[in-house]
mmCIF file of C-alpha atoms and ligand atoms in Angstrom:
data_model
loop_
_atom_site.group_PDB
_atom_site.id
_atom_site.type_symbol
_atom_site.label_atom_id
_atom_site.label_comp_id
_atom_site.label_asym_id
_atom_site.label_seq_id
_atom_site.Cartn_x
_atom_site.Cartn_y
_atom_site.Cartn_z
ATOM 1 C CA UNK A 1 16.914 14.846 11.712
ATOM 2 C CA UNK A 2 14.386 16.721 9.582
ATOM 3 C CA UNK A 3 13.625 20.387 10.114
ATOM 4 C CA UNK A 4 10.515 22.485 9.531
ATOM 5 C CA UNK A 5 10.683 26.272 9.079
ATOM 6 C CA UNK A 6 6.965 27.023 9.134
ATOM 7 C CA UNK A 7 3.931 24.889 9.874
ATOM 8 C CA UNK A 8 0.496 25.251 8.352
ATOM 9 C CA UNK A 9 -2.786 23.471 9.035
ATOM 10 C CA UNK A 10 -4.411 23.363 5.588
ATOM 11 C CA UNK A 11 -8.042 24.515 5.563
ATOM 12 C CA UNK A 12 -8.821 22.772 2.271
ATOM 13 C CA UNK A 13 -7.169 20.397 -0.197
ATOM 14 C CA UNK A 14 -7.020 23.266 -2.707
ATOM 15 C CA UNK A 15 -4.990 25.307 -0.232
ATOM 16 C CA UNK A 16 -2.763 22.322 0.619
ATOM 17 C CA UNK A 17 -2.033 21.643 -3.064
ATOM 18 C CA UNK A 18 -1.397 25.292 -3.812
ATOM 19 C CA UNK A 19 1.178 25.407 -0.990
ATOM 20 C CA UNK A 20 2.781 22.178 -2.210
ATOM 21 C CA UNK A 21 3.108 23.482 -5.776
ATOM 22 C CA UNK A 22 4.475 26.869 -4.644
ATOM 23 C CA UNK A 23 7.855 25.652 -3.416
ATOM 24 C CA UNK A 24 9.703 22.359 -3.983
ATOM 25 C CA UNK A 25 10.841 22.502 -0.330
ATOM 26 C CA UNK A 26 7.268 22.466 0.998
ATOM 27 C CA UNK A 27 5.979 19.040 2.046
ATOM 28 C CA UNK A 28 2.766 17.369 3.105
ATOM 29 C CA UNK A 29 2.891 15.598 6.481
ATOM 30 C CA UNK A 30 1.393 12.184 7.134
ATOM 31 C CA UNK A 31 2.255 10.579 10.463
ATOM 32 C CA UNK A 32 5.918 11.727 10.003
ATOM 33 C CA UNK A 33 7.243 8.210 10.778
ATOM 34 C CA UNK A 34 9.167 8.060 7.504
ATOM 35 C CA UNK A 35 9.985 11.778 7.300
ATOM 36 C CA UNK A 36 11.689 11.737 10.691
ATOM 37 C CA UNK A 37 14.109 9.033 9.521
ATOM 38 C CA UNK A 38 15.539 11.463 6.936
ATOM 39 C CA UNK A 39 17.199 14.863 6.782
ATOM 40 C CA UNK A 40 14.683 16.854 4.773
ATOM 41 C CA UNK A 41 14.721 20.620 5.283
ATOM 42 C CA UNK A 42 11.041 21.473 4.930
ATOM 43 C CA UNK A 43 10.200 25.125 4.311
ATOM 44 C CA UNK A 44 6.448 24.854 4.957
ATOM 45 C CA UNK A 45 5.011 21.675 6.445
ATOM 46 C CA UNK A 46 1.443 21.110 5.299
ATOM 47 C CA UNK A 47 -0.689 19.383 7.932
ATOM 48 C CA UNK A 48 -3.815 17.660 6.542
ATOM 49 C CA UNK A 49 -5.203 16.609 9.927
ATOM 50 C CA UNK A 50 -8.051 19.182 9.945
ATOM 51 C CA UNK A 51 -9.472 18.095 6.586
ATOM 52 C CA UNK A 52 -11.580 15.161 7.843
ATOM 53 C CA UNK A 53 -9.667 12.619 5.788
ATOM 54 C CA UNK A 54 -9.627 9.921 8.502
ATOM 55 C CA UNK A 55 -12.391 7.499 7.578
ATOM 56 C CA UNK A 56 -13.208 4.015 6.370
ATOM 57 C CA UNK A 57 -16.719 4.047 4.892
ATOM 58 C CA UNK A 58 -18.839 2.066 2.451
ATOM 59 C CA UNK A 59 -21.400 3.170 -0.141
ATOM 60 C CA UNK A 60 -22.390 2.605 -3.810
ATOM 61 C CA UNK A 61 -20.656 -0.782 -3.826
ATOM 62 C CA UNK A 62 -17.320 0.750 -2.827
ATOM 63 C CA UNK A 63 -15.146 1.154 0.262
ATOM 64 C CA UNK A 64 -13.503 4.537 0.809
ATOM 65 C CA UNK A 65 -10.367 4.967 2.930
ATOM 66 C CA UNK A 66 -9.268 8.559 3.642
ATOM 67 C CA UNK A 67 -5.617 9.570 3.345
ATOM 68 C CA UNK A 68 -5.004 10.392 7.015
ATOM 69 C CA UNK A 69 -6.507 7.099 8.244
ATOM 70 C CA UNK A 70 -3.814 5.398 10.306
ATOM 71 C CA UNK A 71 -2.504 1.880 9.747
ATOM 72 C CA UNK A 72 -3.920 0.957 13.147
ATOM 73 C CA UNK A 73 -7.402 2.125 12.084
ATOM 74 C CA UNK A 74 -7.023 -0.076 9.000
ATOM 75 C CA UNK A 75 -5.986 -2.998 11.198
ATOM 76 C CA UNK A 76 -8.867 -2.688 13.675
ATOM 77 C CA UNK A 77 -11.652 -1.727 11.255
ATOM 78 C CA UNK A 78 -14.659 -4.091 11.742
ATOM 79 C CA UNK A 79 -15.650 -3.365 8.121
ATOM 80 C CA UNK A 80 -12.264 -4.365 6.677
ATOM 81 C CA UNK A 81 -11.974 -7.413 8.902
ATOM 82 C CA UNK A 82 -15.092 -8.770 7.180
ATOM 83 C CA UNK A 83 -13.983 -7.979 3.620
ATOM 84 C CA UNK A 84 -11.495 -9.684 1.266
ATOM 85 C CA UNK A 85 -10.528 -12.366 3.788
ATOM 86 C CA UNK A 86 -9.355 -9.574 6.136
ATOM 87 C CA UNK A 87 -6.152 -9.005 4.123
ATOM 88 C CA UNK A 88 -6.009 -5.245 4.748
ATOM 89 C CA UNK A 89 -5.946 -5.582 8.556
ATOM 90 C CA UNK A 90 -3.557 -8.572 8.215
ATOM 91 C CA UNK A 91 -1.055 -6.895 5.904
ATOM 92 C CA UNK A 92 -0.215 -4.087 8.345
ATOM 93 C CA UNK A 93 -0.070 -6.299 11.436
ATOM 94 C CA UNK A 94 3.731 -6.779 11.308
ATOM 95 C CA UNK A 95 4.636 -3.172 10.572
ATOM 96 C CA UNK A 96 6.882 -2.131 13.498
ATOM 97 C CA UNK A 97 4.456 -1.933 16.450
ATOM 98 C CA UNK A 98 1.095 -0.577 17.614
ATOM 99 C CA UNK A 99 2.383 2.883 18.601
ATOM 100 C CA UNK A 100 3.948 3.230 15.147
ATOM 101 C CA UNK A 101 0.783 2.078 13.396
ATOM 102 C CA UNK A 102 -1.192 4.637 15.413
ATOM 103 C CA UNK A 103 0.856 7.344 13.635
ATOM 104 C CA UNK A 104 1.667 6.128 10.108
ATOM 105 C CA UNK A 105 -1.012 6.960 7.548
ATOM 106 C CA UNK A 106 -2.506 5.086 4.622
ATOM 107 C CA UNK A 107 -2.206 8.077 2.248
ATOM 108 C CA UNK A 108 1.546 8.462 2.761
ATOM 109 C CA UNK A 109 2.067 4.699 2.549
ATOM 110 C CA UNK A 110 0.419 4.436 -0.861
ATOM 111 C CA UNK A 111 1.540 7.789 -2.288
ATOM 112 C CA UNK A 112 5.210 7.051 -1.500
ATOM 113 C CA UNK A 113 5.166 3.741 -3.429
ATOM 114 C CA UNK A 114 7.793 2.090 -1.226
ATOM 115 C CA UNK A 115 9.140 -1.128 -2.756
ATOM 116 C CA UNK A 116 8.706 -2.958 0.560
ATOM 117 C CA UNK A 117 5.081 -1.872 0.934
ATOM 118 C CA UNK A 118 2.818 -4.532 2.434
ATOM 119 C CA UNK A 119 -0.171 -2.257 1.886
ATOM 120 C CA UNK A 120 0.340 -1.706 -1.845
ATOM 121 C CA UNK A 121 0.854 -5.459 -2.307
ATOM 122 C CA UNK A 122 -2.499 -6.217 -0.656
ATOM 123 C CA UNK A 123 -4.404 -3.381 -2.365
ATOM 124 C CA UNK A 124 -3.142 -4.438 -5.794
ATOM 125 C CA UNK A 125 -4.857 -7.839 -5.474
ATOM 126 C CA UNK A 126 -8.190 -5.995 -5.048
ATOM 127 C CA UNK A 127 -9.950 -3.638 -7.456
ATOM 128 C CA UNK A 128 -8.352 -0.488 -5.981
ATOM 129 C CA UNK A 129 -8.199 3.074 -7.299
ATOM 130 C CA UNK A 130 -6.479 6.111 -5.834
ATOM 131 C CA UNK A 131 -7.975 9.586 -5.835
ATOM 132 C CA UNK A 132 -5.413 12.366 -6.169
ATOM 133 C CA UNK A 133 -6.500 15.955 -5.615
ATOM 134 C CA UNK A 134 -5.071 17.168 -8.947
ATOM 135 C CA UNK A 135 -4.702 13.909 -10.885
ATOM 136 C CA UNK A 136 -8.210 12.581 -10.155
ATOM 137 C CA UNK A 137 -9.182 8.920 -9.874
ATOM 138 C CA UNK A 138 -7.031 6.206 -11.464
ATOM 139 C CA UNK A 139 -6.388 2.491 -10.891
ATOM 140 C CA UNK A 140 -3.656 1.811 -8.314
ATOM 141 C CA UNK A 141 -1.727 -0.189 -10.910
ATOM 142 C CA UNK A 142 -1.583 2.894 -13.174
ATOM 143 C CA UNK A 143 -0.616 5.186 -10.290
ATOM 144 C CA UNK A 144 2.370 3.113 -9.158
ATOM 145 C CA UNK A 145 3.787 3.193 -12.701
ATOM 146 C CA UNK A 146 3.783 7.023 -12.813
ATOM 147 C CA UNK A 147 6.871 9.127 -12.044
ATOM 148 C CA UNK A 148 6.805 11.026 -8.676
ATOM 149 C CA UNK A 149 4.055 13.665 -8.562
ATOM 150 C CA UNK A 150 3.588 16.970 -6.691
ATOM 151 C CA UNK A 151 0.037 16.056 -5.718
ATOM 152 C CA UNK A 152 -1.931 14.915 -2.660
ATOM 153 C CA UNK A 153 -3.569 11.544 -2.240
ATOM 154 C CA UNK A 154 -7.096 12.168 -0.966
ATOM 155 C CA UNK A 155 -8.496 8.640 -0.632
ATOM 156 C CA UNK A 156 -8.453 5.030 -1.778
ATOM 157 C CA UNK A 157 -11.522 3.575 -3.450
ATOM 158 C CA UNK A 158 -11.925 -0.230 -3.389
ATOM 159 C CA UNK A 159 -14.679 -2.089 -5.239
ATOM 160 C CA UNK A 160 -16.706 -3.895 -2.569
ATOM 161 C CA UNK A 161 -17.224 -6.789 -4.962
ATOM 162 C CA UNK A 162 -17.123 -9.815 -2.645
ATOM 163 C CA UNK A 163 -13.644 -10.818 -3.857
ATOM 164 C CA UNK A 164 -11.968 -13.501 -1.749
ATOM 165 C CA UNK A 165 -8.344 -12.736 -0.973
ATOM 166 C CA UNK A 166 -5.312 -14.019 0.903
ATOM 167 C CA UNK A 167 -2.091 -12.400 2.078
ATOM 168 C CA UNK A 168 1.323 -13.973 2.722
ATOM 169 C CA UNK A 169 4.648 -12.418 3.657
ATOM 170 C CA UNK A 170 8.042 -13.604 4.805
ATOM 171 C CA UNK A 171 10.180 -11.568 7.201
ATOM 172 C CA UNK A 172 13.580 -12.348 8.657
ATOM 173 C CA UNK A 173 12.286 -11.135 12.032
ATOM 174 C CA UNK A 174 8.679 -10.455 13.001
ATOM 175 C CA UNK A 175 8.595 -6.671 12.571
ATOM 176 C CA UNK A 176 11.300 -6.162 9.940
ATOM 177 C CA UNK A 177 10.541 -5.082 6.355
ATOM 178 C CA UNK A 178 9.202 -8.026 4.340
ATOM 179 C CA UNK A 179 11.663 -10.110 2.313
ATOM 180 C CA UNK A 180 8.724 -10.824 0.027
ATOM 181 C CA UNK A 181 4.994 -10.112 0.176
ATOM 182 C CA UNK A 182 2.258 -11.766 -1.864
ATOM 183 C CA UNK A 183 -1.489 -11.219 -2.189
ATOM 184 C CA UNK A 184 -4.047 -13.113 -4.232
ATOM 185 C CA UNK A 185 -7.570 -11.941 -4.998
ATOM 186 C CA UNK A 186 -10.297 -13.903 -6.783
ATOM 187 C CA UNK A 187 -13.760 -12.980 -8.016
ATOM 188 C CA UNK A 188 -15.258 -15.968 -9.848
ATOM 189 C CA UNK A 189 -12.703 -16.562 -12.664
ATOM 190 C CA UNK A 190 -11.022 -13.191 -12.340
ATOM 191 C CA UNK A 191 -7.695 -13.550 -10.470
ATOM 192 C CA UNK A 192 -5.129 -10.970 -9.378
ATOM 193 C CA UNK A 193 -1.736 -12.073 -8.046
ATOM 194 C CA UNK A 194 0.399 -9.328 -6.591
ATOM 195 C CA UNK A 195 4.029 -9.725 -5.498
ATOM 196 C CA UNK A 196 5.769 -6.975 -3.509
ATOM 197 C CA UNK A 197 9.125 -6.309 -1.820
ATOM 198 C CA UNK A 198 10.855 -7.940 -4.831
ATOM 199 C CA UNK A 199 12.506 -5.581 -3.520
ATOM 200 C CA UNK A 200 10.975 -3.275 -6.161
ATOM 201 C CA UNK A 201 7.387 -2.078 -5.751
ATOM 202 C CA UNK A 202 4.572 -4.620 -5.980
ATOM 203 C CA UNK A 203 3.607 -5.829 -9.454
ATOM 204 C CA UNK A 204 0.859 -8.029 -10.839
ATOM 205 C CA UNK A 205 1.723 -11.493 -12.160
ATOM 206 C CA UNK A 206 -0.536 -11.317 -15.193
ATOM 207 C CA UNK A 207 0.326 -14.706 -16.763
ATOM 208 C CA UNK A 208 -0.189 -16.525 -13.469
ATOM 209 C CA UNK A 209 -3.609 -14.882 -13.055
ATOM 210 C CA UNK A 210 -4.575 -15.863 -16.607
ATOM 211 C CA UNK A 211 -3.580 -19.483 -15.981
ATOM 212 C CA UNK A 212 -5.704 -19.562 -12.831
ATOM 213 C CA UNK A 213 -8.701 -18.197 -14.761
ATOM 214 C CA UNK A 214 -8.259 -21.152 -17.141
ATOM 215 C CA UNK A 215 -8.319 -23.617 -14.241
ATOM 216 C CA UNK A 216 -4.569 -24.131 -13.639
ATOM 217 C CA UNK A 217 -3.375 -25.519 -10.300
ATOM 218 C CA UNK A 218 -1.888 -23.346 -7.547
ATOM 219 C CA UNK A 219 1.540 -24.926 -8.306
ATOM 220 C CA UNK A 220 1.362 -24.023 -12.026
ATOM 221 C CA UNK A 221 0.353 -20.431 -11.239
ATOM 222 C CA UNK A 222 3.092 -20.106 -8.620
ATOM 223 C CA UNK A 223 5.715 -21.322 -11.092
ATOM 224 C CA UNK A 224 4.437 -18.860 -13.727
ATOM 225 C CA UNK A 225 4.491 -15.932 -11.266
ATOM 226 C CA UNK A 226 8.077 -16.703 -10.222
ATOM 227 C CA UNK A 227 9.108 -16.839 -13.896
ATOM 228 C CA UNK A 228 7.362 -13.715 -15.203
ATOM 229 C CA UNK A 229 8.360 -11.227 -12.474
ATOM 230 C CA UNK A 230 11.788 -9.753 -11.845
ATOM 231 C CA UNK A 231 13.495 -10.027 -8.453
ATOM 232 C CA UNK A 232 16.504 -8.222 -7.051
ATOM 233 C CA UNK A 233 19.128 -8.514 -4.301
ATOM 234 C CA UNK A 234 19.361 -6.395 -1.168
ATOM 235 C CA UNK A 235 20.727 -6.906 2.337
ATOM 236 C CA UNK A 236 17.685 -8.995 3.315
ATOM 237 C CA UNK A 237 17.785 -11.599 0.536
ATOM 238 C CA UNK A 238 19.118 -12.463 -2.902
ATOM 239 C CA UNK A 239 17.045 -12.361 -6.086
ATOM 240 C CA UNK A 240 17.248 -16.145 -6.344
ATOM 241 C CA UNK A 241 15.959 -16.638 -2.796
ATOM 242 C CA UNK A 242 13.069 -14.241 -3.504
ATOM 243 C CA UNK A 243 12.175 -16.165 -6.669
ATOM 244 C CA UNK A 244 12.014 -19.439 -4.721
ATOM 245 C CA UNK A 245 10.009 -17.744 -1.988
ATOM 246 C CA UNK A 246 7.581 -16.311 -4.549
ATOM 247 C CA UNK A 247 6.731 -19.812 -5.717
ATOM 248 C CA UNK A 248 5.935 -20.921 -2.175
ATOM 249 C CA UNK A 249 3.975 -17.825 -1.116
ATOM 250 C CA UNK A 250 1.942 -17.558 -4.339
ATOM 251 C CA UNK A 251 0.992 -21.225 -4.043
ATOM 252 C CA UNK A 252 -0.113 -20.752 -0.423
ATOM 253 C CA UNK A 253 -2.093 -17.577 -1.194
ATOM 254 C CA UNK A 254 -3.923 -19.209 -4.131
ATOM 255 C CA UNK A 255 -4.739 -22.326 -2.093
ATOM 256 C CA UNK A 256 -6.035 -20.165 0.765
ATOM 257 C CA UNK A 257 -8.196 -18.140 -1.649
ATOM 258 C CA UNK A 258 -9.663 -21.315 -3.146
ATOM 259 C CA UNK A 259 -10.419 -22.745 0.297
ATOM 260 C CA UNK A 260 -12.196 -19.530 1.303
ATOM 261 C CA UNK A 261 -14.173 -19.389 -1.952
HETATM 262 C C1 LIG B 301 11.187 1.983 10.578
HETATM 263 C C2 LIG B 301 10.093 1.802 9.572
HETATM 264 C C3 LIG B 301 9.684 0.520 9.241
HETATM 265 C C4 LIG B 301 8.665 0.319 8.287
HETATM 266 N N1 LIG B 301 8.272 -0.964 7.968
HETATM 267 C C5 LIG B 301 7.308 -1.151 7.010
HETATM 268 C C6 LIG B 301 6.896 -2.466 6.628
HETATM 269 O O1 LIG B 301 7.398 -3.475 7.115
HETATM 270 N N2 LIG B 301 5.910 -2.578 5.704
HETATM 271 C C7 LIG B 301 5.310 -1.474 5.112
HETATM 272 O O2 LIG B 301 4.430 -1.638 4.263
HETATM 273 N N3 LIG B 301 5.675 -0.224 5.483
HETATM 274 C C8 LIG B 301 6.660 -0.036 6.398
HETATM 275 N N4 LIG B 301 7.053 1.240 6.723
HETATM 276 C C9 LIG B 301 6.394 2.391 6.056
HETATM 277 C C10 LIG B 301 5.214 2.885 6.893
HETATM 278 O O3 LIG B 301 4.217 1.884 6.925
HETATM 279 C C11 LIG B 301 4.596 4.162 6.301
HETATM 280 O O4 LIG B 301 4.243 3.901 4.979
HETATM 281 C C12 LIG B 301 5.572 5.328 6.315
HETATM 282 O O5 LIG B 301 6.010 5.554 7.622
HETATM 283 C C13 LIG B 301 4.912 6.592 5.751
HETATM 284 O O6 LIG B 301 3.792 6.923 6.510
HETATM 285 P P1 LIG B 301 3.742 8.274 7.370
HETATM 286 O O7 LIG B 301 2.281 8.566 7.606
HETATM 287 O O8 LIG B 301 4.626 8.163 8.533
HETATM 288 O O9 LIG B 301 4.304 9.325 6.285
HETATM 289 P P2 LIG B 301 5.252 10.602 6.440
HETATM 290 O O10 LIG B 301 6.577 10.195 7.006
HETATM 291 O O11 LIG B 301 4.542 11.693 7.135
HETATM 292 O O12 LIG B 301 5.372 10.997 4.890
HETATM 293 C C14 LIG B 301 6.049 10.180 3.962
HETATM 294 C C15 LIG B 301 5.991 10.872 2.584
HETATM 295 O O13 LIG B 301 4.644 10.902 2.094
HETATM 296 C C16 LIG B 301 4.245 12.250 1.784
HETATM 297 N N5 LIG B 301 2.803 12.315 2.091
HETATM 298 C C17 LIG B 301 2.211 12.113 3.288
HETATM 299 N N6 LIG B 301 0.857 12.101 3.154
HETATM 300 C C18 LIG B 301 0.606 12.328 1.847
HETATM 301 C C19 LIG B 301 -0.591 12.448 1.078
HETATM 302 N N7 LIG B 301 -1.814 12.289 1.603
HETATM 303 N N8 LIG B 301 -0.483 12.707 -0.251
HETATM 304 C C20 LIG B 301 0.748 12.862 -0.812
HETATM 305 N N9 LIG B 301 1.919 12.758 -0.151
HETATM 306 C C21 LIG B 301 1.842 12.487 1.164
HETATM 307 C C22 LIG B 301 5.141 13.125 2.644
HETATM 308 O O14 LIG B 301 5.303 14.419 2.094
HETATM 309 C C23 LIG B 301 6.455 12.325 2.622
HETATM 310 O O15 LIG B 301 7.151 12.591 1.439
HETATM 311 C C24 LIG B 301 8.048 1.457 7.674
HETATM 312 C C25 LIG B 301 8.479 2.751 8.006
HETATM 313 C C26 LIG B 301 9.483 2.930 8.954
HETATM 314 C C27 LIG B 301 9.884 4.346 9.306
#
């Protein structure tokens, strides 16, 4: 059980960040779905819900998703259903259940960089940046390589570039964490292949993407992706099983992308 000593509705992101920096025991709250699984003793809980950060909007050739947007809002967004082969709504569909997805937030999901993250896997196959209140705007790929930060994720910014995309995951049971997750994104010759739940955090298969840009088959790219990335064991699957699965899921995602294009 987690405990909270004092609770504050932040009036601005500046105030929220100042509170966060003031004491290592202060914490920002998202939907609290992950926090309540742990035993954190929070001195001041910082609630962002009055900062108008729940939105999915488009403008200037970009799509903006605010930090407190819930996974369910992502899943049911008419805008996102029409973009990138609908991979953002699809990738959250198996996360626990509707009530859960009505609580869990996009900002916490990305900021926490969970290895099993379906959302990071899908976002990485698109041209995605994160905007941190202190750290500013940076590509998602750069953000996930950084050490943990005392900062607040304000929004995601995705290039609305007409990329076709496909998402694949394998789970032992329908709503369990993924054993492996794969996303492919393609804009003309520019490919991105992302593999998550390895069980480490999602990573791009750069060689596989390069091969695809040069006209390689889905099978060749899948083989390259399985070779270039590292995989590990956990209670859900062995590294070897994940490597075999990667070959199958990458192949399917690339084929699906090509069919849609
Ligand atoms: C049982 C269970 C099963 C799950 N299964 C999956 C799955 O299959 N696939 C998947 O992708 N995900 C899964 N998740 C993760 C889930 O989708 C959310 O990512 C997770 O619950 C965090 O979201 P939250 O809003 O509940 O965050 P919280 O629990 O509120 O916060 C989590 C952390 O993020 C910090 N935080 C919150 N908001 C921000 C912000 N804007 N900026 C900076 N830091 C912030 C908090 O301080 C805390 O450290 C699962 C989670 C649980 C509990």
